[in-house]
PDB file of C-alpha atoms and ligand atoms in Angstrom:
ATOM      1  CA  UNK A   1     -18.662   5.742   4.113  1.00 64.00           C
ATOM      2  CA  UNK A   2     -18.746   2.755   0.773  1.00 75.00           C
ATOM      3  CA  UNK A   3     -21.839   0.565   0.548  1.00 90.00           C
ATOM      4  CA  UNK A   4     -21.834  -1.956  -1.628  1.00 93.00           C
ATOM      5  CA  UNK A   5     -23.931  -2.249  -5.290  1.00 96.00           C
ATOM      6  CA  UNK A   6     -24.915  -5.459  -6.582  1.00 98.00           C
ATOM      7  CA  UNK A   7     -23.584  -6.415 -10.226  1.00 98.00           C
ATOM      8  CA  UNK A   8     -24.064  -9.415 -10.839  1.00 98.00           C
ATOM      9  CA  UNK A   9     -26.084 -11.324  -8.201  1.00 98.00           C
ATOM     10  CA  UNK A  10     -25.335 -15.014  -7.347  1.00 98.00           C
ATOM     11  CA  UNK A  11     -28.112 -17.210  -8.915  1.00 98.00           C
ATOM     12  CA  UNK A  12     -26.972 -15.173 -12.013  1.00 98.00           C
ATOM     13  CA  UNK A  13     -23.071 -16.960 -10.954  1.00 98.00           C
ATOM     14  CA  UNK A  14     -24.368 -20.135 -10.587  1.00 98.00           C
ATOM     15  CA  UNK A  15     -26.658 -19.648 -14.315  1.00 98.00           C
ATOM     16  CA  UNK A  16     -23.259 -18.729 -15.424  1.00 98.00           C
ATOM     17  CA  UNK A  17     -21.111 -21.111 -14.166  1.00 98.00           C
ATOM     18  CA  UNK A  18     -23.365 -24.043 -15.677  1.00 98.00           C
ATOM     19  CA  UNK A  19     -23.247 -22.982 -18.941  1.00 98.00           C
ATOM     20  CA  UNK A  20     -19.584 -22.560 -18.792  1.00 98.00           C
ATOM     21  CA  UNK A  21     -19.263 -25.739 -18.119  1.00 98.00           C
ATOM     22  CA  UNK A  22     -21.405 -27.408 -19.983  1.00 98.00           C
ATOM     23  CA  UNK A  23     -19.376 -25.894 -22.926  1.00 98.00           C
ATOM     24  CA  UNK A  24     -16.342 -26.447 -21.336  1.00 98.00           C
ATOM     25  CA  UNK A  25     -18.072 -30.876 -21.295  1.00 98.00           C
ATOM     26  CA  UNK A  26     -18.344 -30.550 -24.735  1.00 98.00           C
ATOM     27  CA  UNK A  27     -15.185 -29.688 -25.714  1.00 98.00           C
ATOM     28  CA  UNK A  28     -12.525 -31.370 -23.274  1.00 98.00           C
ATOM     29  CA  UNK A  29     -15.184 -34.487 -22.492  1.00 95.00           C
ATOM     30  CA  UNK A  30     -11.917 -36.731 -23.558  1.00 94.00           C
ATOM     31  CA  UNK A  31      -9.083 -34.556 -23.293  1.00 97.00           C
ATOM     32  CA  UNK A  32      -8.114 -35.025 -19.949  1.00 96.00           C
ATOM     33  CA  UNK A  33      -7.024 -31.467 -19.467  1.00 97.00           C
ATOM     34  CA  UNK A  34      -4.375 -29.757 -17.273  1.00 96.00           C
ATOM     35  CA  UNK A  35      -6.585 -26.768 -15.970  1.00 97.00           C
ATOM     36  CA  UNK A  36      -4.508 -24.159 -14.202  1.00 96.00           C
ATOM     37  CA  UNK A  37      -6.109 -21.457 -11.969  1.00 96.00           C
ATOM     38  CA  UNK A  38      -4.271 -17.707 -11.553  1.00 94.00           C
ATOM     39  CA  UNK A  39      -4.746 -17.187  -7.920  1.00 93.00           C
ATOM     40  CA  UNK A  40      -5.431 -15.978  -5.940  1.00 93.00           C
ATOM     41  CA  UNK A  41      -8.873 -14.804  -7.590  1.00 95.00           C
ATOM     42  CA  UNK A  42      -9.664 -17.429  -9.496  1.00 97.00           C
ATOM     43  CA  UNK A  43     -10.165 -19.932  -6.871  1.00 97.00           C
ATOM     44  CA  UNK A  44     -13.832 -19.628  -6.327  1.00 98.00           C
ATOM     45  CA  UNK A  45     -14.967 -19.790 -10.058  1.00 98.00           C
ATOM     46  CA  UNK A  46     -12.080 -22.422 -10.208  1.00 98.00           C
ATOM     47  CA  UNK A  47     -13.566 -25.030  -7.631  1.00 98.00           C
ATOM     48  CA  UNK A  48     -17.157 -24.475  -8.680  1.00 98.00           C
ATOM     49  CA  UNK A  49     -16.219 -25.064 -12.848  1.00 98.00           C
ATOM     50  CA  UNK A  50     -15.250 -27.831 -11.622  1.00 97.00           C
ATOM     51  CA  UNK A  51     -17.612 -29.106  -9.841  1.00 97.00           C
ATOM     52  CA  UNK A  52     -19.951 -28.265 -12.768  1.00 98.00           C
ATOM     53  CA  UNK A  53     -17.995 -29.860 -15.263  1.00 97.00           C
ATOM     54  CA  UNK A  54     -18.105 -33.038 -14.038  1.00 92.00           C
ATOM     55  CA  UNK A  55     -15.493 -34.683 -16.099  1.00 96.00           C
ATOM     56  CA  UNK A  56     -11.740 -36.040 -15.486  1.00 96.00           C
ATOM     57  CA  UNK A  57      -9.340 -32.477 -14.493  1.00 96.00           C
ATOM     58  CA  UNK A  58      -5.732 -31.838 -13.031  1.00 95.00           C
ATOM     59  CA  UNK A  59      -5.875 -28.303 -11.499  1.00 94.00           C
ATOM     60  CA  UNK A  60      -2.880 -26.579 -10.619  1.00 93.00           C
ATOM     61  CA  UNK A  61      -2.886 -22.368  -9.562  1.00 93.00           C
ATOM     62  CA  UNK A  62      -0.188 -20.015 -10.356  1.00 93.00           C
ATOM     63  CA  UNK A  63       0.108 -17.605  -8.680  1.00 91.00           C
ATOM     64  CA  UNK A  64       1.377 -13.990 -10.738  1.00 85.00           C
ATOM     65  CA  UNK A  65       1.802 -10.831  -9.302  1.00 76.00           C
ATOM     66  CA  UNK A  66       1.802  -7.478  -9.984  1.00 70.00           C
ATOM     67  CA  UNK A  67       2.846  -5.723  -7.755  1.00 62.00           C
ATOM     68  CA  UNK A  68       0.238  -3.143  -6.909  1.00 60.00           C
ATOM     69  CA  UNK A  69      -1.274  -2.240  -3.656  1.00 59.00           C
ATOM     70  CA  UNK A  70      -5.257  -1.441  -4.438  1.00 64.00           C
ATOM     71  CA  UNK A  71      -7.425  -1.145  -7.969  1.00 66.00           C
ATOM     72  CA  UNK A  72      -4.363  -0.090 -10.127  1.00 65.00           C
ATOM     73  CA  UNK A  73      -2.783  -2.250 -12.726  1.00 61.00           C
ATOM     74  CA  UNK A  74       1.031  -2.559 -12.863  1.00 66.00           C
ATOM     75  CA  UNK A  75       3.468  -3.706 -15.983  1.00 65.00           C
ATOM     76  CA  UNK A  76       5.711  -5.101 -14.181  1.00 75.00           C
ATOM     77  CA  UNK A  77       4.002  -9.124 -14.006  1.00 74.00           C
ATOM     78  CA  UNK A  78       6.667 -11.551 -11.880  1.00 72.00           C
ATOM     79  CA  UNK A  79       5.222 -15.272 -10.820  1.00 67.00           C
ATOM     80  CA  UNK A  80       6.076 -15.374  -8.082  1.00 67.00           C
ATOM     81  CA  UNK A  81       5.135 -19.598  -7.314  1.00 73.00           C
ATOM     82  CA  UNK A  82       3.506 -21.770 -10.675  1.00 72.00           C
ATOM     83  CA  UNK A  83       5.243 -22.363 -13.830  1.00 65.00           C
ATOM     84  CA  UNK A  84       8.899 -22.445 -12.756  1.00 62.00           C
ATOM     85  CA  UNK A  85       8.164 -25.239 -10.380  1.00 61.00           C
ATOM     86  CA  UNK A  86       5.023 -27.179  -9.740  1.00 67.00           C
ATOM     87  CA  UNK A  87       3.808 -27.384 -13.110  1.00 70.00           C
ATOM     88  CA  UNK A  88       7.034 -27.473 -15.039  1.00 66.00           C
ATOM     89  CA  UNK A  89       7.139 -30.372 -17.397  1.00 68.00           C
ATOM     90  CA  UNK A  90       4.138 -30.980 -17.029  1.00 85.00           C
ATOM     91  CA  UNK A  91       2.537 -29.023 -20.144  1.00 92.00           C
ATOM     92  CA  UNK A  92       4.212 -30.622 -22.785  1.00 93.00           C
ATOM     93  CA  UNK A  93       1.334 -32.467 -24.918  1.00 95.00           C
ATOM     94  CA  UNK A  94      -1.465 -31.643 -22.804  1.00 96.00           C
ATOM     95  CA  UNK A  95      -4.477 -30.145 -23.293  1.00 97.00           C
ATOM     96  CA  UNK A  96      -4.176 -26.529 -21.536  1.00 97.00           C
ATOM     97  CA  UNK A  97      -7.102 -24.289 -20.145  1.00 98.00           C
ATOM     98  CA  UNK A  98      -6.050 -21.228 -17.927  1.00 98.00           C
ATOM     99  CA  UNK A  99      -8.686 -20.462 -15.367  1.00 98.00           C
ATOM    100  CA  UNK A 100      -9.071 -16.925 -14.562  1.00 98.00           C
ATOM    101  CA  UNK A 101     -11.231 -15.433 -12.343  1.00 97.00           C
ATOM    102  CA  UNK A 102     -11.794 -11.479 -15.141  1.00 98.00           C
ATOM    103  CA  UNK A 103      -9.025  -9.668 -17.424  1.00 97.00           C
ATOM    104  CA  UNK A 104      -8.777  -6.221 -17.039  1.00 96.00           C
ATOM    105  CA  UNK A 105      -5.300  -4.124 -18.756  1.00 95.00           C
ATOM    106  CA  UNK A 106      -4.698  -8.080 -19.995  1.00 95.00           C
ATOM    107  CA  UNK A 107      -1.257  -7.725 -18.452  1.00 94.00           C
ATOM    108  CA  UNK A 108      -0.789 -10.676 -16.240  1.00 93.00           C
ATOM    109  CA  UNK A 109      -3.402 -12.352 -18.291  1.00 95.00           C
ATOM    110  CA  UNK A 110      -0.936 -12.500 -21.721  1.00 95.00           C
ATOM    111  CA  UNK A 111       1.858 -12.585 -19.464  1.00 93.00           C
ATOM    112  CA  UNK A 112       1.108 -16.694 -18.055  1.00 94.00           C
ATOM    113  CA  UNK A 113      -0.282 -17.366 -21.611  1.00 96.00           C
ATOM    114  CA  UNK A 114       2.823 -16.326 -22.904  1.00 94.00           C
ATOM    115  CA  UNK A 115       5.129 -18.109 -20.440  1.00 92.00           C
ATOM    116  CA  UNK A 116       3.192 -21.645 -21.309  1.00 94.00           C
ATOM    117  CA  UNK A 117       2.866 -21.338 -24.838  1.00 94.00           C
ATOM    118  CA  UNK A 118       6.414 -22.213 -24.264  1.00 92.00           C
ATOM    119  CA  UNK A 119       5.968 -24.894 -23.606  1.00 91.00           C
ATOM    120  CA  UNK A 120       4.427 -26.756 -26.346  1.00 94.00           C
ATOM    121  CA  UNK A 121       1.051 -27.614 -24.534  1.00 96.00           C
ATOM    122  CA  UNK A 122      -1.286 -29.413 -27.045  1.00 97.00           C
ATOM    123  CA  UNK A 123      -3.381 -26.672 -26.527  1.00 98.00           C
ATOM    124  CA  UNK A 124      -3.961 -23.584 -25.096  1.00 98.00           C
ATOM    125  CA  UNK A 125      -7.063 -21.745 -23.905  1.00 98.00           C
ATOM    126  CA  UNK A 126      -8.727 -18.859 -21.822  1.00 98.00           C
ATOM    127  CA  UNK A 127     -11.769 -19.517 -19.066  1.00 98.00           C
ATOM    128  CA  UNK A 128     -12.705 -15.947 -17.758  1.00 98.00           C
ATOM    129  CA  UNK A 129     -14.848 -15.493 -15.257  1.00 98.00           C
ATOM    130  CA  UNK A 130     -15.242 -11.715 -15.522  1.00 98.00           C
ATOM    131  CA  UNK A 131     -13.672  -9.619 -19.054  1.00 98.00           C
ATOM    132  CA  UNK A 132     -13.032  -5.206 -18.573  1.00 98.00           C
ATOM    133  CA  UNK A 133     -12.660  -5.029 -21.991  1.00 97.00           C
ATOM    134  CA  UNK A 134     -12.762  -0.889 -21.600  1.00 96.00           C
ATOM    135  CA  UNK A 135      -9.095  -0.921 -19.773  1.00 93.00           C
ATOM    136  CA  UNK A 136      -7.174  -3.345 -22.308  1.00 96.00           C
ATOM    137  CA  UNK A 137      -3.845  -2.667 -22.940  1.00 96.00           C
ATOM    138  CA  UNK A 138      -2.679  -6.090 -24.202  1.00 95.00           C
ATOM    139  CA  UNK A 139      -4.275  -8.112 -27.562  1.00 95.00           C
ATOM    140  CA  UNK A 140      -5.496 -11.741 -25.369  1.00 96.00           C
ATOM    141  CA  UNK A 141      -8.140 -13.795 -26.586  1.00 97.00           C
ATOM    142  CA  UNK A 142     -10.560 -14.871 -24.556  1.00 98.00           C
ATOM    143  CA  UNK A 143     -12.256 -18.717 -25.649  1.00 98.00           C
ATOM    144  CA  UNK A 144     -14.733 -19.056 -22.769  1.00 98.00           C
ATOM    145  CA  UNK A 145     -15.870 -16.130 -20.843  1.00 98.00           C
ATOM    146  CA  UNK A 146     -18.464 -15.380 -18.141  1.00 98.00           C
ATOM    147  CA  UNK A 147     -19.599 -11.621 -17.776  1.00 98.00           C
ATOM    148  CA  UNK A 148     -18.086  -8.790 -19.489  1.00 98.00           C
ATOM    149  CA  UNK A 149     -18.651  -5.937 -16.803  1.00 98.00           C
ATOM    150  CA  UNK A 150     -18.644  -1.959 -17.603  1.00 97.00           C
ATOM    151  CA  UNK A 151     -15.195  -0.103 -16.471  1.00 95.00           C
ATOM    152  CA  UNK A 152     -15.476  -0.183 -12.567  1.00 95.00           C
ATOM    153  CA  UNK A 153     -13.669  -2.125  -9.317  1.00 96.00           C
ATOM    154  CA  UNK A 154     -15.816  -4.941  -8.739  1.00 97.00           C
ATOM    155  CA  UNK A 155     -15.192  -7.162  -5.922  1.00 98.00           C
ATOM    156  CA  UNK A 156     -17.236 -10.496  -4.495  1.00 98.00           C
ATOM    157  CA  UNK A 157     -16.574 -13.996  -6.286  1.00 98.00           C
ATOM    158  CA  UNK A 158     -12.934 -14.080  -5.579  1.00 98.00           C
ATOM    159  CA  UNK A 159     -11.889 -10.536  -5.864  1.00 98.00           C
ATOM    160  CA  UNK A 160     -10.502  -8.379  -4.058  1.00 96.00           C
ATOM    161  CA  UNK A 161      -9.766  -4.901  -3.007  1.00 95.00           C
ATOM    162  CA  UNK A 162      -6.494  -4.864  -0.313  1.00 94.00           C
ATOM    163  CA  UNK A 163      -7.626  -8.763   0.280  1.00 95.00           C
ATOM    164  CA  UNK A 164     -10.606  -7.753   1.561  1.00 96.00           C
ATOM    165  CA  UNK A 165     -14.606  -8.723   0.045  1.00 97.00           C
ATOM    166  CA  UNK A 166     -13.229 -12.083  -1.693  1.00 98.00           C
ATOM    167  CA  UNK A 167     -15.568 -14.607   0.135  1.00 98.00           C
ATOM    168  CA  UNK A 168     -19.075 -11.807  -1.423  1.00 98.00           C
ATOM    169  CA  UNK A 169     -20.994 -14.542  -2.775  1.00 98.00           C
ATOM    170  CA  UNK A 170     -22.594 -11.993  -5.650  1.00 98.00           C
ATOM    171  CA  UNK A 171     -20.655  -9.509  -7.776  1.00 98.00           C
ATOM    172  CA  UNK A 172     -20.136  -5.920  -6.272  1.00 98.00           C
ATOM    173  CA  UNK A 173     -19.321  -3.087  -6.395  1.00 97.00           C
ATOM    174  CA  UNK A 174     -18.282  -0.384  -3.754  1.00 91.00           C
ATOM    175  CA  UNK A 175     -20.675   2.461  -3.911  1.00 88.00           C
ATOM    176  CA  UNK A 176     -19.105   5.779  -2.160  1.00 76.00           C
ATOM    177  CA  UNK A 177     -21.450   7.998  -0.336  1.00 58.00           C
ATOM    178  CA  UNK A 178     -21.802  11.022   1.888  1.00 54.00           C
TER     179      UNK A 178
HETATM  180  P1  LIG B   1      -4.963  -7.526 -15.207  1.00 92.28           P
HETATM  181  O1  LIG B   1      -5.370  -5.778 -15.890  1.00 92.28           O
HETATM  182  O2  LIG B   1      -5.811  -8.243 -16.496  1.00 92.28           O
HETATM  183  O3  LIG B   1      -3.565  -8.042 -15.393  1.00 92.28           O
HETATM  184  O4  LIG B   1      -5.918  -7.887 -14.692  1.00 92.28           O
HETATM  185  C1  LIG B   1      -4.583  -8.145 -12.727  1.00 92.28           C
HETATM  186  C2  LIG B   1      -5.564  -8.608 -11.824  1.00 92.28           C
HETATM  187  O5  LIG B   1      -6.248  -7.681 -11.009  1.00 92.28           O
HETATM  188  C3  LIG B   1      -6.592 -10.138 -12.711  1.00 92.28           C
HETATM  189  O6  LIG B   1      -6.500 -11.055 -12.101  1.00 92.28           O
HETATM  190  C4  LIG B   1      -7.774  -9.179 -11.253  1.00 92.28           C
HETATM  191  O7  LIG B   1      -6.853 -10.605  -9.558  1.00 92.28           O
HETATM  192  C5  LIG B   1      -6.694  -7.738 -10.498  1.00 92.28           C
HETATM  193  N1  LIG B   1      -8.323  -7.032 -10.322  1.00 92.28           N
HETATM  194  C6  LIG B   1      -8.961  -6.252 -12.451  1.00 92.28           C
HETATM  195  N2  LIG B   1      -9.343  -5.925 -12.655  1.00 92.28           N
HETATM  196  C7  LIG B   1     -10.263  -5.773 -11.116  1.00 92.28           C
HETATM  197  C8  LIG B   1     -11.208  -5.389 -10.418  1.00 92.28           C
HETATM  198  O8  LIG B   1     -12.014  -4.416 -10.797  1.00 92.28           O
HETATM  199  N3  LIG B   1     -11.310  -6.249  -9.049  1.00 92.28           N
HETATM  200  C9  LIG B   1     -10.852  -7.103  -8.527  1.00 92.28           C
HETATM  201  N4  LIG B   1      -8.777  -6.771  -8.480  1.00 92.28           N
HETATM  202  C10 LIG B   1      -9.153  -6.937  -9.990  1.00 92.28           C
HETATM  203 MG1  LIG B   2      -6.851 -13.416 -11.385  1.00 92.28          MG
END
């Protein structure tokens, strides 16, 4: 049996989103930034963030797949939808802000930043809600960070385990029970 344990409450998350939005508003007020969310996990954070931001932004999404199911990361990353197709041509000269749910090994974020960087944006920054630095295998510069989390598999607030639990409003961990 598994039991859900709350790691970060919805109230803490809400406060943090407001803080990040204040910071981003100051930095991007007159820049009409292009926010690019990495699907699927970032969709909850993205929707909360843009409503708190309250400045004009353009949003888009990319979908990256790391080929793996379950909890293990993989370094075989493939782009399923995004930069090559819908976003192509709209990056050059733009202030691009990548929105991530979590940076874990860093491999998917690194892959995305490298791809976007080649398209000559005016600026390219990263905002992630959760950061798990203990698992990093490649360097990823994080410009805006919500929470640092320990080396546990977290679910909720957009994050899944085999497509389940994304809807949970709190960030949780699954605890094994006897
Ligand atoms: P990466 O290891 O930094 O490349 O992370 C790849 C993706 O794995 C993230 O964008 C998440 O969607 C997912 N992921 C990483 N750690 C967790 C976790 O603790 N819970 C749920 N999903 C995770
Ligand atoms: Mg992700």
